[in-house]
Amino acid sequence: MRSDWFDKPQANLVMHLNGGEKIVPIFDQLFVGRQCAGIDEARRLVIPDPNISRNHLEIRLDVLTDRAYLIDTSTNGTLLNGMPLERAVQVPIKPDDQISIGDVVLIFRSDRFKTAGLTNTSPTLTRIAEETMVMVVGDITNYSTISEVTDNRVIAQSLNYLWHDLNQVLRAHRGTLNHYAGDALYAVWELRTIPKANELAIDFALAANRRVEELGPTLPLRSPDGSPIRMGWGVVQGRAAIAAMTRTVTAVIGDATNVAFRLAGIAGRAGRPAVMVSTSVHAAAEAQYVWGDSEQVEIKGRRGMETVFPVVARSVDGGHGLK
């Protein structure tokens, strides 16, 4: 026999949408999303909005400690009182907190769960390892001029489409997406587990740039002169510290990361080819590609000059790329 507290809602979620209001009871758990497949009807709130993920968030009630928690499980993100949440991280909530997903506003209501909760009262020690990584940064070369004449919402929608497409190219080349940084994409390969990481990274940069050239004319992103989106790509190899910041976010920290971003910042500009690599990457993959003339460049934040190499294409003897 179930207890009284399970039969009676312990909280409610008030949904505001298109001027209307709907009250949804919460017994112990509530899943919110576009589908929530396989979830009991009493434990789900389905919102048929394409801007909401199939399984967008979860609310958990801990009756014993008198605490309530919110967990974002979405692709598009969740706002709690106007602040974005980290994905898959348990965050405490209290009565009257406002949750925003897509165009929907949800208000958490309860006479209980007012105890100030903690996300982790006994933190687990973060493991930090140092590895040799190959890193690729792709940077939109004409982003500043595009942003001057393009609505922010149009930019966001277009980049979301572009990044999703390039992520498929990245997976085909065994790379891992570290993060997006507005107008830049940052991907990594671990050399210890992927011996051909240098070649895979270069192949990815070349393939991704071709995809940008194909998609660019179809996207509503234009410089004032009418030219479509263009990108520059930097490929570097170096030691980096790897730290798990949350369950789904990993930080890759090191000087090589800075060099990758700086190199992407000059690639595809001032007449340079779209893909530029560092000396170590060139040395590891020299025989597999056709190269342009090397160049001495100054990397902001570093002393002296760096030698960088433009990649033209795979060499005939280098095959058609790795998978």
JSON list of C-alpha atoms in Angstrom, two decimals, residues 10-16 22-26 59-60 68-70 80-81 92-100 105-114:
[
{"chain": "A", "resi": 10, "resn": "GLN", "atom": "CA", "xyz": [3.73, 17.37, -2.75]},
{"chain": "A", "resi": 11, "resn": "ALA", "atom": "CA", "xyz": [4.18, 20.23, -5.21]},
{"chain": "A", "resi": 12, "resn": "ASN", "atom": "CA", "xyz": [2.78, 21.68, -8.42]},
{"chain": "A", "resi": 13, "resn": "LEU", "atom": "CA", "xyz": [4.27, 23.02, -11.61]},
{"chain": "A", "resi": 14, "resn": "VAL", "atom": "CA", "xyz": [2.31, 25.94, -13.04]},
{"chain": "A", "resi": 15, "resn": "MET", "atom": "CA", "xyz": [2.77, 26.22, -16.80]},
{"chain": "A", "resi": 16, "resn": "HIS", "atom": "CA", "xyz": [2.25, 29.58, -18.52]},
{"chain": "A", "resi": 22, "resn": "LYS", "atom": "CA", "xyz": [-2.05, 24.81, -16.48]},
{"chain": "A", "resi": 23, "resn": "ILE", "atom": "CA", "xyz": [-1.36, 23.26, -13.07]},
{"chain": "A", "resi": 24, "resn": "VAL", "atom": "CA", "xyz": [0.52, 19.96, -13.10]},
{"chain": "A", "resi": 25, "resn": "PRO", "atom": "CA", "xyz": [0.83, 17.94, -9.85]},
{"chain": "A", "resi": 26, "resn": "ILE", "atom": "CA", "xyz": [4.20, 16.56, -8.75]},
{"chain": "A", "resi": 59, "resn": "ILE", "atom": "CA", "xyz": [12.11, 17.58, -11.14]},
{"chain": "A", "resi": 60, "resn": "ARG", "atom": "CA", "xyz": [12.81, 15.37, -8.11]},
{"chain": "A", "resi": 68, "resn": "ALA", "atom": "CA", "xyz": [13.51, 19.67, -4.41]},
{"chain": "A", "resi": 69, "resn": "TYR", "atom": "CA", "xyz": [15.89, 19.43, -7.35]},
{"chain": "A", "resi": 70, "resn": "LEU", "atom": "CA", "xyz": [15.88, 20.32, -11.04]},
{"chain": "A", "resi": 80, "resn": "LEU", "atom": "CA", "xyz": [16.32, 28.83, -13.75]},
{"chain": "A", "resi": 81, "resn": "ASN", "atom": "CA", "xyz": [15.34, 32.33, -12.62]},
{"chain": "A", "resi": 92, "resn": "PRO", "atom": "CA", "xyz": [18.20, 22.72, -5.82]},
{"chain": "A", "resi": 93, "resn": "ILE", "atom": "CA", "xyz": [14.98, 24.66, -6.34]},
{"chain": "A", "resi": 94, "resn": "LYS", "atom": "CA", "xyz": [12.51, 26.30, -3.97]},
{"chain": "A", "resi": 95, "resn": "PRO", "atom": "CA", "xyz": [8.88, 27.46, -4.16]},
{"chain": "A", "resi": 96, "resn": "ASP", "atom": "CA", "xyz": [8.17, 30.24, -6.69]},
{"chain": "A", "resi": 97, "resn": "ASP", "atom": "CA", "xyz": [11.33, 29.54, -8.70]},
{"chain": "A", "resi": 98, "resn": "GLN", "atom": "CA", "xyz": [10.80, 30.22, -12.41]},
{"chain": "A", "resi": 99, "resn": "ILE", "atom": "CA", "xyz": [11.90, 27.67, -15.01]},
{"chain": "A", "resi": 100, "resn": "SER", "atom": "CA", "xyz": [12.03, 28.70, -18.69]},
{"chain": "A", "resi": 105, "resn": "VAL", "atom": "CA", "xyz": [7.44, 29.50, -18.32]},
{"chain": "A", "resi": 106, "resn": "LEU", "atom": "CA", "xyz": [7.05, 27.01, -15.45]},
{"chain": "A", "resi": 107, "resn": "ILE", "atom": "CA", "xyz": [6.60, 28.08, -11.82]},
{"chain": "A", "resi": 108, "resn": "PHE", "atom": "CA", "xyz": [7.45, 25.63, -9.03]},
{"chain": "A", "resi": 109, "resn": "ARG", "atom": "CA", "xyz": [4.84, 25.85, -6.25]},
{"chain": "A", "resi": 110, "resn": "SER", "atom": "CA", "xyz": [4.73, 24.05, -2.91]},
{"chain": "A", "resi": 111, "resn": "ASP", "atom": "CA", "xyz": [4.18, 24.59, 0.81]},
{"chain": "A", "resi": 112, "resn": "ARG", "atom": "CA", "xyz": [7.26, 22.43, 1.40]},
{"chain": "A", "resi": 113, "resn": "PHE", "atom": "CA", "xyz": [10.81, 22.07, 0.08]},
{"chain": "A", "resi": 114, "resn": "LYS", "atom": "CA", "xyz": [12.05, 25.37, 1.47]}
]
